[in-house]
């Protein structure tokens, strides 16, 4: 077996060369992207932290009613936010929600069009599938290394790492919804003289909307799962007290902050649950 281990395939060295080349030649792109991401993060932080917390809670309750039409779900959301206020984690929660919603905006703006394009090009999807598998299975900590190299420390590298990890979900679910549109529906649209754009907007997208919304739900849940990892690169939010509790072996702080993350996840899931009972 010596012959197999003597000549090592230069995976790591190749990746290092690629990242160094990108760092030297793509600084203008990464700097511009960082400015855009910082602007989005600052805008959402201002929206969450400027009004009184009770106003934000009322707005989330109203959004829940519009989406779910269930007073029980609205009550659950209100109680969840009041619990967060009681525990003193309002600022950290708004920071984590900012990271989650920023990642959601970026992922859906990229993922839905890409998913539609791949649904119309099966060969291209077959080529992209290994890339999507790699993005989902590569350990999330690995994403932090290039994020730090290109964007430094703070919310932006946490957001970029989150987007890379989460992006395959909306792409795959949008592709699934569009590509599974029944052939009779498409043939009927063509028989009535629908153009390609009309077929997309009036047949394929309405049929795929449940899958697209499921992709939105998955995007938010997966983004929330990254808040602790994002804290390792300087991102603010609920991951910070978790990391602090780990470093201090503080059971009380760890359980407290971890339970708040669970409460936030439950609230977001109930707000966006597909097909829930009204």
mmCIF file of C-alpha atoms in Angstrom:
data_model
loop_
_atom_site.group_PDB
_atom_site.id
_atom_site.type_symbol
_atom_site.label_atom_id
_atom_site.label_comp_id
_atom_site.label_asym_id
_atom_site.label_seq_id
_atom_site.Cartn_x
_atom_site.Cartn_y
_atom_site.Cartn_z
ATOM 1 C CA UNK A 1 0.000 0.000 0.000
ATOM 2 C CA UNK A 2 3.030 2.310 0.108
ATOM 3 C CA UNK A 3 2.637 3.137 -3.571
ATOM 4 C CA UNK A 4 -0.846 4.493 -2.830
ATOM 5 C CA UNK A 5 0.207 6.795 0.014
ATOM 6 C CA UNK A 6 3.545 8.004 -1.369
ATOM 7 C CA UNK A 7 1.985 10.263 -4.002
ATOM 8 C CA UNK A 8 -0.710 12.336 -2.358
ATOM 9 C CA UNK A 9 -3.332 13.995 -4.521
ATOM 10 C CA UNK A 10 -2.855 17.742 -3.858
ATOM 11 C CA UNK A 11 -6.419 18.567 -2.821
ATOM 12 C CA UNK A 12 -5.462 20.925 -0.017
ATOM 13 C CA UNK A 13 -2.630 22.581 -1.943
ATOM 14 C CA UNK A 14 -4.870 23.151 -4.942
ATOM 15 C CA UNK A 15 -7.561 24.731 -2.776
ATOM 16 C CA UNK A 16 -4.931 26.967 -1.159
ATOM 17 C CA UNK A 17 -3.663 28.139 -4.557
ATOM 18 C CA UNK A 18 -7.204 28.874 -5.731
ATOM 19 C CA UNK A 19 -8.080 30.876 -2.613
ATOM 20 C CA UNK A 20 -4.826 32.826 -2.773
ATOM 21 C CA UNK A 21 -5.483 33.680 -6.422
ATOM 22 C CA UNK A 22 -9.013 34.802 -5.588
ATOM 23 C CA UNK A 23 -7.735 36.876 -2.681
ATOM 24 C CA UNK A 24 -5.149 38.609 -4.891
ATOM 25 C CA UNK A 25 -7.333 39.177 -7.959
ATOM 26 C CA UNK A 26 -10.878 39.375 -6.583
ATOM 27 C CA UNK A 27 -10.456 41.802 -3.710
ATOM 28 C CA UNK A 28 -12.619 44.400 -5.489
ATOM 29 C CA UNK A 29 -15.473 41.900 -5.820
ATOM 30 C CA UNK A 30 -15.322 40.684 -2.227
ATOM 31 C CA UNK A 31 -15.058 44.246 -0.889
ATOM 32 C CA UNK A 32 -18.116 45.292 -2.884
ATOM 33 C CA UNK A 33 -20.039 42.215 -1.780
ATOM 34 C CA UNK A 34 -19.123 42.948 1.833
ATOM 35 C CA UNK A 35 -20.475 46.496 1.505
ATOM 36 C CA UNK A 36 -23.788 45.200 0.119
ATOM 37 C CA UNK A 37 -24.116 42.559 2.819
ATOM 38 C CA UNK A 38 -23.258 45.062 5.569
ATOM 39 C CA UNK A 39 -25.914 47.426 4.238
ATOM 40 C CA UNK A 40 -28.543 44.671 4.296
ATOM 41 C CA UNK A 41 -27.556 43.604 7.813
ATOM 42 C CA UNK A 42 -27.542 47.168 9.169
ATOM 43 C CA UNK A 43 -30.950 47.887 7.629
ATOM 44 C CA UNK A 44 -32.532 44.809 9.204
ATOM 45 C CA UNK A 45 -30.867 45.501 12.547
ATOM 46 C CA UNK A 46 -32.311 49.011 12.489
ATOM 47 C CA UNK A 47 -35.786 47.658 11.711
ATOM 48 C CA UNK A 48 -35.633 45.162 14.579
ATOM 49 C CA UNK A 49 -33.895 47.233 17.256
ATOM 50 C CA UNK A 50 -35.216 50.782 16.738
ATOM 51 C CA UNK A 51 -38.914 50.203 17.585
ATOM 52 C CA UNK A 52 -40.016 49.088 21.038
ATOM 53 C CA UNK A 53 -39.883 45.287 21.422
ATOM 54 C CA UNK A 54 -43.652 45.118 21.952
ATOM 55 C CA UNK A 55 -44.166 46.734 18.534
ATOM 56 C CA UNK A 56 -41.992 44.077 16.893
ATOM 57 C CA UNK A 57 -43.905 41.363 18.753
ATOM 58 C CA UNK A 58 -47.211 42.823 17.559
ATOM 59 C CA UNK A 59 -45.945 42.895 13.961
ATOM 60 C CA UNK A 60 -44.856 39.256 14.138
ATOM 61 C CA UNK A 61 -48.240 38.328 15.604
ATOM 62 C CA UNK A 62 -49.987 40.166 12.748
ATOM 63 C CA UNK A 63 -47.794 38.392 10.189
ATOM 64 C CA UNK A 64 -48.616 35.064 11.818
ATOM 65 C CA UNK A 65 -52.342 35.800 11.596
ATOM 66 C CA UNK A 66 -52.067 36.750 7.913
ATOM 67 C CA UNK A 67 -50.165 33.551 7.063
ATOM 68 C CA UNK A 68 -51.854 31.025 9.376
ATOM 69 C CA UNK A 69 -55.239 32.486 10.427
ATOM 70 C CA UNK A 70 -54.868 30.798 13.796
ATOM 71 C CA UNK A 71 -55.155 32.649 17.094
ATOM 72 C CA UNK A 72 -53.413 29.742 18.828
ATOM 73 C CA UNK A 73 -50.343 30.138 16.622
ATOM 74 C CA UNK A 74 -50.407 33.902 17.200
ATOM 75 C CA UNK A 75 -50.561 33.306 20.949
ATOM 76 C CA UNK A 76 -47.624 30.881 20.734
ATOM 77 C CA UNK A 77 -45.528 33.474 18.880
ATOM 78 C CA UNK A 78 -46.381 36.218 21.380
ATOM 79 C CA UNK A 79 -45.583 33.955 24.352
ATOM 80 C CA UNK A 80 -42.303 32.948 22.734
ATOM 81 C CA UNK A 81 -41.181 36.545 22.303
ATOM 82 C CA UNK A 82 -42.284 37.451 25.817
ATOM 83 C CA UNK A 83 -40.215 34.547 27.140
ATOM 84 C CA UNK A 84 -37.202 35.859 25.232
ATOM 85 C CA UNK A 85 -37.742 39.302 26.759
ATOM 86 C CA UNK A 86 -38.040 37.735 30.197
ATOM 87 C CA UNK A 87 -34.718 35.927 29.763
ATOM 88 C CA UNK A 88 -32.972 39.126 28.610
ATOM 89 C CA UNK A 89 -32.030 37.903 25.129
ATOM 90 C CA UNK A 90 -33.933 40.402 23.007
ATOM 91 C CA UNK A 91 -30.866 42.047 21.449
ATOM 92 C CA UNK A 92 -29.196 38.724 20.683
ATOM 93 C CA UNK A 93 -32.447 37.415 19.214
ATOM 94 C CA UNK A 94 -32.828 40.392 16.874
ATOM 95 C CA UNK A 95 -29.219 39.931 15.763
ATOM 96 C CA UNK A 96 -29.822 36.267 14.998
ATOM 97 C CA UNK A 97 -33.077 37.091 13.191
ATOM 98 C CA UNK A 98 -31.134 39.640 11.140
ATOM 99 C CA UNK A 99 -28.616 36.984 10.125
ATOM 100 C CA UNK A 100 -31.369 34.482 9.334
ATOM 101 C CA UNK A 101 -33.484 36.902 7.285
ATOM 102 C CA UNK A 102 -30.436 38.260 5.435
ATOM 103 C CA UNK A 103 -29.441 34.723 4.483
ATOM 104 C CA UNK A 104 -33.048 34.018 3.528
ATOM 105 C CA UNK A 105 -33.227 37.039 1.200
ATOM 106 C CA UNK A 106 -29.938 36.167 -0.504
ATOM 107 C CA UNK A 107 -30.690 32.452 -0.811
ATOM 108 C CA UNK A 108 -34.186 32.918 -2.235
ATOM 109 C CA UNK A 109 -33.067 35.604 -4.699
ATOM 110 C CA UNK A 110 -30.396 33.213 -5.990
ATOM 111 C CA UNK A 111 -31.941 29.819 -5.336
ATOM 112 C CA UNK A 112 -35.355 30.249 -6.968
ATOM 113 C CA UNK A 113 -34.098 31.519 -10.373
ATOM 114 C CA UNK A 114 -31.317 28.913 -10.402
ATOM 115 C CA UNK A 115 -33.799 26.165 -9.510
ATOM 116 C CA UNK A 116 -36.108 27.264 -12.325
ATOM 117 C CA UNK A 117 -33.225 27.301 -14.798
ATOM 118 C CA UNK A 118 -32.041 23.843 -13.745
ATOM 119 C CA UNK A 119 -35.566 22.453 -14.005
ATOM 120 C CA UNK A 120 -35.630 23.495 -17.657
ATOM 121 C CA UNK A 121 -32.141 22.075 -18.306
ATOM 122 C CA UNK A 122 -31.926 18.498 -16.950
ATOM 123 C CA UNK A 123 -28.360 17.961 -18.204
ATOM 124 C CA UNK A 124 -27.155 21.074 -16.422
ATOM 125 C CA UNK A 125 -28.877 19.898 -13.234
ATOM 126 C CA UNK A 126 -27.115 16.532 -13.528
ATOM 127 C CA UNK A 127 -23.813 18.429 -13.689
ATOM 128 C CA UNK A 128 -24.740 20.689 -10.763
ATOM 129 C CA UNK A 129 -25.965 17.897 -8.490
ATOM 130 C CA UNK A 130 -22.469 16.910 -7.235
ATOM 131 C CA UNK A 131 -21.760 20.581 -6.458
ATOM 132 C CA UNK A 132 -24.996 20.860 -4.470
ATOM 133 C CA UNK A 133 -24.158 17.614 -2.650
ATOM 134 C CA UNK A 134 -20.725 19.004 -1.776
ATOM 135 C CA UNK A 135 -22.198 22.260 -0.475
ATOM 136 C CA UNK A 136 -24.595 20.374 1.799
ATOM 137 C CA UNK A 137 -22.237 17.678 3.074
ATOM 138 C CA UNK A 138 -18.994 19.630 3.524
ATOM 139 C CA UNK A 139 -18.534 20.336 7.272
ATOM 140 C CA UNK A 140 -19.850 23.804 7.987
ATOM 141 C CA UNK A 141 -16.703 24.769 9.883
ATOM 142 C CA UNK A 142 -14.763 24.474 6.608
ATOM 143 C CA UNK A 143 -16.799 27.363 5.167
ATOM 144 C CA UNK A 144 -15.512 29.639 7.914
ATOM 145 C CA UNK A 145 -11.920 29.515 6.633
ATOM 146 C CA UNK A 146 -12.465 31.180 3.224
ATOM 147 C CA UNK A 147 -15.117 33.438 4.761
ATOM 148 C CA UNK A 148 -12.530 34.823 7.181
ATOM 149 C CA UNK A 149 -9.908 35.075 4.434
ATOM 150 C CA UNK A 150 -12.147 37.073 2.112
ATOM 151 C CA UNK A 151 -14.321 39.046 4.547
ATOM 152 C CA UNK A 152 -12.492 39.202 7.879
ATOM 153 C CA UNK A 153 -14.336 38.948 11.200
ATOM 154 C CA UNK A 154 -17.951 39.951 11.858
ATOM 155 C CA UNK A 155 -21.491 39.398 10.644
ATOM 156 C CA UNK A 156 -20.586 39.321 6.930
ATOM 157 C CA UNK A 157 -18.439 36.146 6.983
ATOM 158 C CA UNK A 158 -21.085 34.480 9.141
ATOM 159 C CA UNK A 159 -23.717 35.459 6.576
ATOM 160 C CA UNK A 160 -21.626 34.226 3.630
ATOM 161 C CA UNK A 161 -20.917 30.872 5.294
ATOM 162 C CA UNK A 162 -24.617 30.521 6.094
ATOM 163 C CA UNK A 163 -25.640 31.290 2.500
ATOM 164 C CA UNK A 164 -23.234 28.704 1.056
ATOM 165 C CA UNK A 165 -24.514 26.048 3.452
ATOM 166 C CA UNK A 166 -28.210 26.848 2.972
ATOM 167 C CA UNK A 167 -28.372 27.694 -0.764
ATOM 168 C CA UNK A 168 -28.835 24.104 -2.047
ATOM 169 C CA UNK A 169 -32.181 23.792 -0.206
ATOM 170 C CA UNK A 170 -34.145 26.422 -2.206
ATOM 171 C CA UNK A 171 -32.413 25.332 -5.420
ATOM 172 C CA UNK A 172 -33.370 21.682 -4.977
ATOM 173 C CA UNK A 173 -36.949 22.323 -3.840
ATOM 174 C CA UNK A 174 -37.609 24.882 -6.578
ATOM 175 C CA UNK A 175 -36.224 22.438 -9.132
ATOM 176 C CA UNK A 176 -38.438 19.695 -7.702
ATOM 177 C CA UNK A 177 -41.576 21.830 -7.856
ATOM 178 C CA UNK A 178 -41.051 23.136 -11.389
ATOM 179 C CA UNK A 179 -39.817 19.866 -12.888
ATOM 180 C CA UNK A 180 -42.738 17.914 -11.394
ATOM 181 C CA UNK A 181 -45.389 20.064 -13.101
ATOM 182 C CA UNK A 182 -47.802 17.569 -14.740
ATOM 183 C CA UNK A 183 -47.340 17.212 -18.474
ATOM 184 C CA UNK A 184 -51.104 17.584 -19.184
ATOM 185 C CA UNK A 185 -51.041 21.058 -17.608
ATOM 186 C CA UNK A 186 -48.101 22.104 -19.762
ATOM 187 C CA UNK A 187 -49.727 20.656 -22.895
ATOM 188 C CA UNK A 188 -52.996 22.459 -22.130
ATOM 189 C CA UNK A 189 -51.120 25.753 -21.728
ATOM 190 C CA UNK A 190 -49.357 25.215 -25.053
ATOM 191 C CA UNK A 191 -52.644 24.288 -26.722
ATOM 192 C CA UNK A 192 -54.090 27.643 -25.653
ATOM 193 C CA UNK A 193 -51.096 29.438 -27.155
ATOM 194 C CA UNK A 194 -49.210 30.269 -23.976
ATOM 195 C CA UNK A 195 -45.692 31.572 -24.449
ATOM 196 C CA UNK A 196 -42.767 30.204 -22.479
ATOM 197 C CA UNK A 197 -42.977 33.103 -20.021
ATOM 198 C CA UNK A 198 -46.734 32.688 -19.576
ATOM 199 C CA UNK A 199 -46.312 28.959 -19.020
ATOM 200 C CA UNK A 200 -43.717 29.671 -16.327
ATOM 201 C CA UNK A 201 -45.679 32.348 -14.456
ATOM 202 C CA UNK A 202 -49.202 30.931 -14.831
ATOM 203 C CA UNK A 203 -48.620 27.165 -14.728
ATOM 204 C CA UNK A 204 -45.229 26.070 -13.418
ATOM 205 C CA UNK A 205 -44.693 28.585 -10.606
ATOM 206 C CA UNK A 206 -48.243 28.296 -9.163
ATOM 207 C CA UNK A 207 -47.902 24.509 -9.173
ATOM 208 C CA UNK A 208 -44.432 24.690 -7.618
ATOM 209 C CA UNK A 209 -45.370 27.268 -4.984
ATOM 210 C CA UNK A 210 -45.791 24.718 -2.123
ATOM 211 C CA UNK A 211 -42.291 23.389 -2.797
ATOM 212 C CA UNK A 212 -40.883 26.914 -3.060
ATOM 213 C CA UNK A 213 -42.472 27.834 0.269
ATOM 214 C CA UNK A 214 -41.090 24.634 1.774
ATOM 215 C CA UNK A 215 -37.703 25.769 0.464
ATOM 216 C CA UNK A 216 -38.209 29.093 2.255
ATOM 217 C CA UNK A 217 -39.033 27.259 5.466
ATOM 218 C CA UNK A 218 -35.963 25.050 5.137
ATOM 219 C CA UNK A 219 -33.802 28.079 4.363
ATOM 220 C CA UNK A 220 -34.858 29.777 7.588
ATOM 221 C CA UNK A 221 -34.444 26.652 9.712
ATOM 222 C CA UNK A 222 -31.007 25.827 8.298
ATOM 223 C CA UNK A 223 -29.899 29.448 8.671
ATOM 224 C CA UNK A 224 -30.937 29.405 12.314
ATOM 225 C CA UNK A 225 -28.882 26.251 12.831
ATOM 226 C CA UNK A 226 -25.796 28.228 11.759
ATOM 227 C CA UNK A 227 -26.034 30.967 14.402
ATOM 228 C CA UNK A 228 -23.685 29.184 16.815
ATOM 229 C CA UNK A 229 -21.123 28.435 14.114
ATOM 230 C CA UNK A 230 -21.343 32.016 12.811
ATOM 231 C CA UNK A 231 -20.484 33.244 16.309
ATOM 232 C CA UNK A 232 -17.072 31.627 15.910
ATOM 233 C CA UNK A 233 -16.198 34.203 13.225
ATOM 234 C CA UNK A 234 -17.431 37.192 15.197
ATOM 235 C CA UNK A 235 -21.095 37.240 14.193
ATOM 236 C CA UNK A 236 -23.372 38.637 16.895
ATOM 237 C CA UNK A 237 -26.488 36.860 18.059
ATOM 238 C CA UNK A 238 -27.608 33.908 20.133
ATOM 239 C CA UNK A 239 -24.525 31.925 19.217
ATOM 240 C CA UNK A 240 -22.314 34.246 21.292
ATOM 241 C CA UNK A 241 -23.657 33.175 24.726
ATOM 242 C CA UNK A 242 -23.564 29.536 23.610
ATOM 243 C CA UNK A 243 -19.882 29.805 22.689
ATOM 244 C CA UNK A 244 -19.204 31.703 25.923
ATOM 245 C CA UNK A 245 -20.946 28.988 27.917
ATOM 246 C CA UNK A 246 -18.855 26.344 26.159
ATOM 247 C CA UNK A 247 -15.616 28.162 26.935
ATOM 248 C CA UNK A 248 -16.599 28.677 30.584
ATOM 249 C CA UNK A 249 -18.289 25.264 30.977
ATOM 250 C CA UNK A 250 -21.303 27.241 32.193
ATOM 251 C CA UNK A 251 -24.233 24.833 32.203
ATOM 252 C CA UNK A 252 -26.828 27.452 33.190
ATOM 253 C CA UNK A 253 -25.831 29.915 30.458
ATOM 254 C CA UNK A 254 -25.593 27.191 27.831
ATOM 255 C CA UNK A 255 -29.004 25.717 28.603
ATOM 256 C CA UNK A 256 -30.589 29.177 28.839
ATOM 257 C CA UNK A 257 -29.275 30.462 25.507
ATOM 258 C CA UNK A 258 -29.813 27.113 23.808
ATOM 259 C CA UNK A 259 -33.444 27.013 24.932
ATOM 260 C CA UNK A 260 -33.962 30.518 23.527
ATOM 261 C CA UNK A 261 -32.656 29.291 20.150
ATOM 262 C CA UNK A 262 -35.154 26.426 20.302
ATOM 263 C CA UNK A 263 -37.985 28.873 21.053
ATOM 264 C CA UNK A 264 -37.007 31.045 18.064
ATOM 265 C CA UNK A 265 -36.880 27.974 15.803
ATOM 266 C CA UNK A 266 -40.329 26.822 16.937
ATOM 267 C CA UNK A 267 -41.827 30.277 16.368
ATOM 268 C CA UNK A 268 -40.376 30.625 12.866
ATOM 269 C CA UNK A 269 -41.500 27.116 11.968
ATOM 270 C CA UNK A 270 -45.069 27.775 13.139
ATOM 271 C CA UNK A 271 -45.216 31.110 11.314
ATOM 272 C CA UNK A 272 -44.166 29.549 7.992
ATOM 273 C CA UNK A 273 -45.606 26.051 8.374
ATOM 274 C CA UNK A 274 -47.059 24.811 5.115
ATOM 275 C CA UNK A 275 -50.552 23.370 5.248
ATOM 276 C CA UNK A 276 -51.003 23.865 8.976
ATOM 277 C CA UNK A 277 -54.460 23.702 10.441
ATOM 278 C CA UNK A 278 -56.243 27.028 10.461
#
